[in-house]
Structure formats: structure tokens, C-alpha cells
mmCIF file with all atom_site columns, C-alpha atoms in Angstrom:
data_model
loop_
_atom_site.group_PDB
_atom_site.id
_atom_site.type_symbol
_atom_site.label_atom_id
_atom_site.label_alt_id
_atom_site.label_comp_id
_atom_site.label_asym_id
_atom_site.label_entity_id
_atom_site.label_seq_id
_atom_site.pdbx_PDB_ins_code
_atom_site.Cartn_x
_atom_site.Cartn_y
_atom_site.Cartn_z
_atom_site.occupancy
_atom_site.B_iso_or_equiv
_atom_site.pdbx_formal_charge
_atom_site.auth_seq_id
_atom_site.auth_comp_id
_atom_site.auth_asym_id
_atom_site.auth_atom_id
_atom_site.pdbx_PDB_model_num
ATOM 1   C CA . UNK A 1 1   ? 75.739 84.562  -40.790 1.00 55.00 ? 1   UNK A CA 1
ATOM 2   C CA . UNK A 1 2   ? 77.673 87.425  -42.094 1.00 72.00 ? 2   UNK A CA 1
ATOM 3   C CA . UNK A 1 3   ? 75.501 88.262  -45.071 1.00 85.00 ? 3   UNK A CA 1
ATOM 4   C CA . UNK A 1 4   ? 72.823 90.764  -44.084 1.00 83.00 ? 4   UNK A CA 1
ATOM 5   C CA . UNK A 1 5   ? 70.495 89.582  -46.836 1.00 86.00 ? 5   UNK A CA 1
ATOM 6   C CA . UNK A 1 6   ? 70.610 85.987  -45.548 1.00 87.00 ? 6   UNK A CA 1
ATOM 7   C CA . UNK A 1 7   ? 69.869 87.167  -42.015 1.00 87.00 ? 7   UNK A CA 1
ATOM 8   C CA . UNK A 1 8   ? 66.834 89.069  -43.272 1.00 88.00 ? 8   UNK A CA 1
ATOM 9   C CA . UNK A 1 9   ? 65.539 86.032  -45.168 1.00 89.00 ? 9   UNK A CA 1
ATOM 10  C CA . UNK A 1 10  ? 66.094 83.747  -42.161 1.00 88.00 ? 10  UNK A CA 1
ATOM 11  C CA . UNK A 1 11  ? 64.282 86.196  -39.898 1.00 89.00 ? 11  UNK A CA 1
ATOM 12  C CA . UNK A 1 12  ? 61.348 86.342  -42.332 1.00 90.00 ? 12  UNK A CA 1
ATOM 13  C CA . UNK A 1 13  ? 61.136 82.523  -42.595 1.00 90.00 ? 13  UNK A CA 1
ATOM 14  C CA . UNK A 1 14  ? 61.331 82.029  -38.826 1.00 88.00 ? 14  UNK A CA 1
ATOM 15  C CA . UNK A 1 15  ? 58.707 84.707  -38.280 1.00 90.00 ? 15  UNK A CA 1
ATOM 16  C CA . UNK A 1 16  ? 56.376 83.049  -40.813 1.00 89.00 ? 16  UNK A CA 1
ATOM 17  C CA . UNK A 1 17  ? 56.880 79.655  -39.151 1.00 89.00 ? 17  UNK A CA 1
ATOM 18  C CA . UNK A 1 18  ? 56.751 80.591  -35.468 1.00 90.00 ? 18  UNK A CA 1
ATOM 19  C CA . UNK A 1 19  ? 54.250 83.475  -35.355 1.00 91.00 ? 19  UNK A CA 1
ATOM 20  C CA . UNK A 1 20  ? 51.275 81.214  -36.193 1.00 90.00 ? 20  UNK A CA 1
ATOM 21  C CA . UNK A 1 21  ? 52.484 78.813  -33.480 1.00 91.00 ? 21  UNK A CA 1
ATOM 22  C CA . UNK A 1 22  ? 52.667 81.618  -30.927 1.00 90.00 ? 22  UNK A CA 1
ATOM 23  C CA . UNK A 1 23  ? 49.236 82.915  -31.929 1.00 93.00 ? 23  UNK A CA 1
ATOM 24  C CA . UNK A 1 24  ? 47.786 79.399  -31.751 1.00 93.00 ? 24  UNK A CA 1
ATOM 25  C CA . UNK A 1 25  ? 49.348 78.870  -28.308 1.00 93.00 ? 25  UNK A CA 1
ATOM 26  C CA . UNK A 1 26  ? 47.903 82.178  -27.059 1.00 93.00 ? 26  UNK A CA 1
ATOM 27  C CA . UNK A 1 27  ? 44.448 81.278  -28.381 1.00 95.00 ? 27  UNK A CA 1
ATOM 28  C CA . UNK A 1 28  ? 44.549 77.800  -26.796 1.00 94.00 ? 28  UNK A CA 1
ATOM 29  C CA . UNK A 1 29  ? 45.739 79.271  -23.479 1.00 93.00 ? 29  UNK A CA 1
ATOM 30  C CA . UNK A 1 30  ? 42.856 81.771  -23.476 1.00 93.00 ? 30  UNK A CA 1
ATOM 31  C CA . UNK A 1 31  ? 40.345 78.998  -24.244 1.00 94.00 ? 31  UNK A CA 1
ATOM 32  C CA . UNK A 1 32  ? 41.741 76.827  -21.450 1.00 92.00 ? 32  UNK A CA 1
ATOM 33  C CA . UNK A 1 33  ? 41.579 79.705  -18.959 1.00 90.00 ? 33  UNK A CA 1
ATOM 34  C CA . UNK A 1 34  ? 37.978 80.442  -19.934 1.00 90.00 ? 34  UNK A CA 1
ATOM 35  C CA . UNK A 1 35  ? 37.010 76.783  -19.585 1.00 90.00 ? 35  UNK A CA 1
ATOM 36  C CA . UNK A 1 36  ? 38.647 76.485  -16.163 1.00 87.00 ? 36  UNK A CA 1
ATOM 37  C CA . UNK A 1 37  ? 37.052 79.673  -14.837 1.00 84.00 ? 37  UNK A CA 1
ATOM 38  C CA . UNK A 1 38  ? 33.660 78.642  -16.227 1.00 84.00 ? 38  UNK A CA 1
ATOM 39  C CA . UNK A 1 39  ? 33.885 75.346  -14.312 1.00 83.00 ? 39  UNK A CA 1
ATOM 40  C CA . UNK A 1 40  ? 34.974 76.896  -11.014 1.00 79.00 ? 40  UNK A CA 1
ATOM 41  C CA . UNK A 1 41  ? 32.023 78.017  -8.926  1.00 73.00 ? 41  UNK A CA 1
ATOM 42  C CA . UNK A 1 42  ? 31.977 81.492  -7.496  1.00 68.00 ? 42  UNK A CA 1
ATOM 43  C CA . UNK A 1 43  ? 32.058 80.869  -3.758  1.00 67.00 ? 43  UNK A CA 1
ATOM 44  C CA . UNK A 1 44  ? 31.246 84.420  -2.728  1.00 69.00 ? 44  UNK A CA 1
ATOM 45  C CA . UNK A 1 45  ? 28.709 84.247  0.056   1.00 65.00 ? 45  UNK A CA 1
ATOM 46  C CA . UNK A 1 46  ? 28.622 80.459  0.113   1.00 68.00 ? 46  UNK A CA 1
ATOM 47  C CA . UNK A 1 47  ? 30.066 80.025  3.595   1.00 71.00 ? 47  UNK A CA 1
ATOM 48  C CA . UNK A 1 48  ? 28.292 78.486  6.560   1.00 74.00 ? 48  UNK A CA 1
ATOM 49  C CA . UNK A 1 49  ? 28.634 80.364  9.822   1.00 74.00 ? 49  UNK A CA 1
ATOM 50  C CA . UNK A 1 50  ? 28.160 78.405  13.022  1.00 73.00 ? 50  UNK A CA 1
ATOM 51  C CA . UNK A 1 51  ? 27.533 80.085  16.360  1.00 73.00 ? 51  UNK A CA 1
ATOM 52  C CA . UNK A 1 52  ? 26.766 78.794  19.820  1.00 74.00 ? 52  UNK A CA 1
ATOM 53  C CA . UNK A 1 53  ? 26.740 79.946  23.430  1.00 75.00 ? 53  UNK A CA 1
ATOM 54  C CA . UNK A 1 54  ? 29.001 78.123  25.856  1.00 75.00 ? 54  UNK A CA 1
ATOM 55  C CA . UNK A 1 55  ? 30.565 78.980  29.212  1.00 76.00 ? 55  UNK A CA 1
ATOM 56  C CA . UNK A 1 56  ? 34.010 80.520  28.815  1.00 72.00 ? 56  UNK A CA 1
ATOM 57  C CA . UNK A 1 57  ? 35.635 77.716  30.843  1.00 75.00 ? 57  UNK A CA 1
ATOM 58  C CA . UNK A 1 58  ? 34.304 75.149  28.333  1.00 76.00 ? 58  UNK A CA 1
ATOM 59  C CA . UNK A 1 59  ? 35.914 76.930  25.395  1.00 72.00 ? 59  UNK A CA 1
ATOM 60  C CA . UNK A 1 60  ? 38.808 74.892  24.025  1.00 72.00 ? 60  UNK A CA 1
ATOM 61  C CA . UNK A 1 61  ? 41.414 77.260  22.640  1.00 68.00 ? 61  UNK A CA 1
ATOM 62  C CA . UNK A 1 62  ? 42.555 74.667  20.087  1.00 70.00 ? 62  UNK A CA 1
ATOM 63  C CA . UNK A 1 63  ? 39.070 73.986  18.724  1.00 71.00 ? 63  UNK A CA 1
ATOM 64  C CA . UNK A 1 64  ? 38.974 74.208  14.913  1.00 72.00 ? 64  UNK A CA 1
ATOM 65  C CA . UNK A 1 65  ? 35.326 75.215  14.756  1.00 72.00 ? 65  UNK A CA 1
ATOM 66  C CA . UNK A 1 66  ? 34.578 77.363  17.797  1.00 72.00 ? 66  UNK A CA 1
ATOM 67  C CA . UNK A 1 67  ? 36.931 80.172  18.696  1.00 70.00 ? 67  UNK A CA 1
ATOM 68  C CA . UNK A 1 68  ? 36.707 83.812  19.765  1.00 69.00 ? 68  UNK A CA 1
ATOM 69  C CA . UNK A 1 69  ? 36.533 86.252  16.877  1.00 67.00 ? 69  UNK A CA 1
ATOM 70  C CA . UNK A 1 70  ? 38.948 88.647  18.579  1.00 72.00 ? 70  UNK A CA 1
ATOM 71  C CA . UNK A 1 71  ? 41.959 87.483  20.606  1.00 72.00 ? 71  UNK A CA 1
ATOM 72  C CA . UNK A 1 72  ? 41.140 89.898  23.432  1.00 71.00 ? 72  UNK A CA 1
ATOM 73  C CA . UNK A 1 73  ? 37.802 88.091  23.869  1.00 69.00 ? 73  UNK A CA 1
ATOM 74  C CA . UNK A 1 74  ? 39.688 85.167  25.430  1.00 70.00 ? 74  UNK A CA 1
ATOM 75  C CA . UNK A 1 75  ? 40.424 87.249  28.521  1.00 72.00 ? 75  UNK A CA 1
ATOM 76  C CA . UNK A 1 76  ? 37.868 87.743  31.270  1.00 72.00 ? 76  UNK A CA 1
ATOM 77  C CA . UNK A 1 77  ? 36.698 91.350  31.305  1.00 73.00 ? 77  UNK A CA 1
ATOM 78  C CA . UNK A 1 78  ? 35.736 93.372  34.359  1.00 78.00 ? 78  UNK A CA 1
ATOM 79  C CA . UNK A 1 79  ? 33.064 96.018  34.025  1.00 79.00 ? 79  UNK A CA 1
ATOM 80  C CA . UNK A 1 80  ? 32.723 99.141  36.170  1.00 83.00 ? 80  UNK A CA 1
ATOM 81  C CA . UNK A 1 81  ? 29.010 99.856  36.693  1.00 84.00 ? 81  UNK A CA 1
ATOM 82  C CA . UNK A 1 82  ? 29.636 103.576 37.336  1.00 89.00 ? 82  UNK A CA 1
ATOM 83  C CA . UNK A 1 83  ? 31.601 103.911 34.110  1.00 88.00 ? 83  UNK A CA 1
ATOM 84  C CA . UNK A 1 84  ? 28.904 102.016 32.212  1.00 87.00 ? 84  UNK A CA 1
ATOM 85  C CA . UNK A 1 85  ? 26.200 104.315 33.610  1.00 89.00 ? 85  UNK A CA 1
ATOM 86  C CA . UNK A 1 86  ? 28.199 107.380 32.573  1.00 91.00 ? 86  UNK A CA 1
ATOM 87  C CA . UNK A 1 87  ? 28.640 105.991 29.046  1.00 89.00 ? 87  UNK A CA 1
ATOM 88  C CA . UNK A 1 88  ? 24.893 105.351 28.774  1.00 89.00 ? 88  UNK A CA 1
ATOM 89  C CA . UNK A 1 89  ? 24.128 108.911 29.887  1.00 92.00 ? 89  UNK A CA 1
ATOM 90  C CA . UNK A 1 90  ? 26.438 110.215 27.151  1.00 92.00 ? 90  UNK A CA 1
ATOM 91  C CA . UNK A 1 91  ? 24.642 108.068 24.569  1.00 91.00 ? 91  UNK A CA 1
ATOM 92  C CA . UNK A 1 92  ? 27.593 105.728 23.987  1.00 88.00 ? 92  UNK A CA 1
ATOM 93  C CA . UNK A 1 93  ? 27.340 101.993 23.378  1.00 85.00 ? 93  UNK A CA 1
ATOM 94  C CA . UNK A 1 94  ? 28.161 99.809  26.365  1.00 82.00 ? 94  UNK A CA 1
ATOM 95  C CA . UNK A 1 95  ? 29.437 96.231  26.145  1.00 76.00 ? 95  UNK A CA 1
ATOM 96  C CA . UNK A 1 96  ? 27.832 94.203  28.904  1.00 74.00 ? 96  UNK A CA 1
ATOM 97  C CA . UNK A 1 97  ? 29.037 90.719  28.008  1.00 69.00 ? 97  UNK A CA 1
ATOM 98  C CA . UNK A 1 98  ? 30.817 88.824  25.249  1.00 63.00 ? 98  UNK A CA 1
ATOM 99  C CA . UNK A 1 99  ? 29.505 85.719  23.542  1.00 56.00 ? 99  UNK A CA 1
ATOM 100 C CA . UNK A 1 100 ? 31.544 82.857  22.104  1.00 48.00 ? 100 UNK A CA 1
#
């Protein structure tokens, strides 16, 4: 279109036709989002935590349920009694054993 007046009229007509559609689409999208989020339960704090005590040699490293929390817990640790006594005298925490 070369005529500026025709372009202006076309723009006005298209705006009048499509703006209500866009507004309607936005409103329907917001309603759908609200409905979906209202149906989805908030799972915060709804997890079950399972714990057990087993010998380290019975721990299966490919178990889906039972596994060490930290990777370094898989390794056998050696404890120096003299170092532990010194830590206790200084008021520090001492790890005596790890549980799985």
C-alpha cells in the first residue's frame, strides 16, 4: 500500500480485530495457569526419609534406596586416638564412626 491514509485505516482495523483476541488469549492463559497451579500439590516437606544401620561390607553401591550421603563416606576411615584426645581437649567435635 502506497497510500498513507489506507495504511493507517488498515492498521486501525487490524488493531480493533486482533487486540481483543490477544487480550482474550492472555486472560485464558492466566486462568489455565492458575487452575494448573491450584491442582498441583505443594510437595515441600512431603518426603519420606529412610535410614538404617548396616555393616559397610553389606552396603551395595548401586542400591537405589540406601547410599552414603557423602561420597567420602564410602571409604574406610582410620582414627588416631591421640589426635582425637587432643581435639576433645580443645573442645572440638570428634567423629568416631560413620553410619549408613
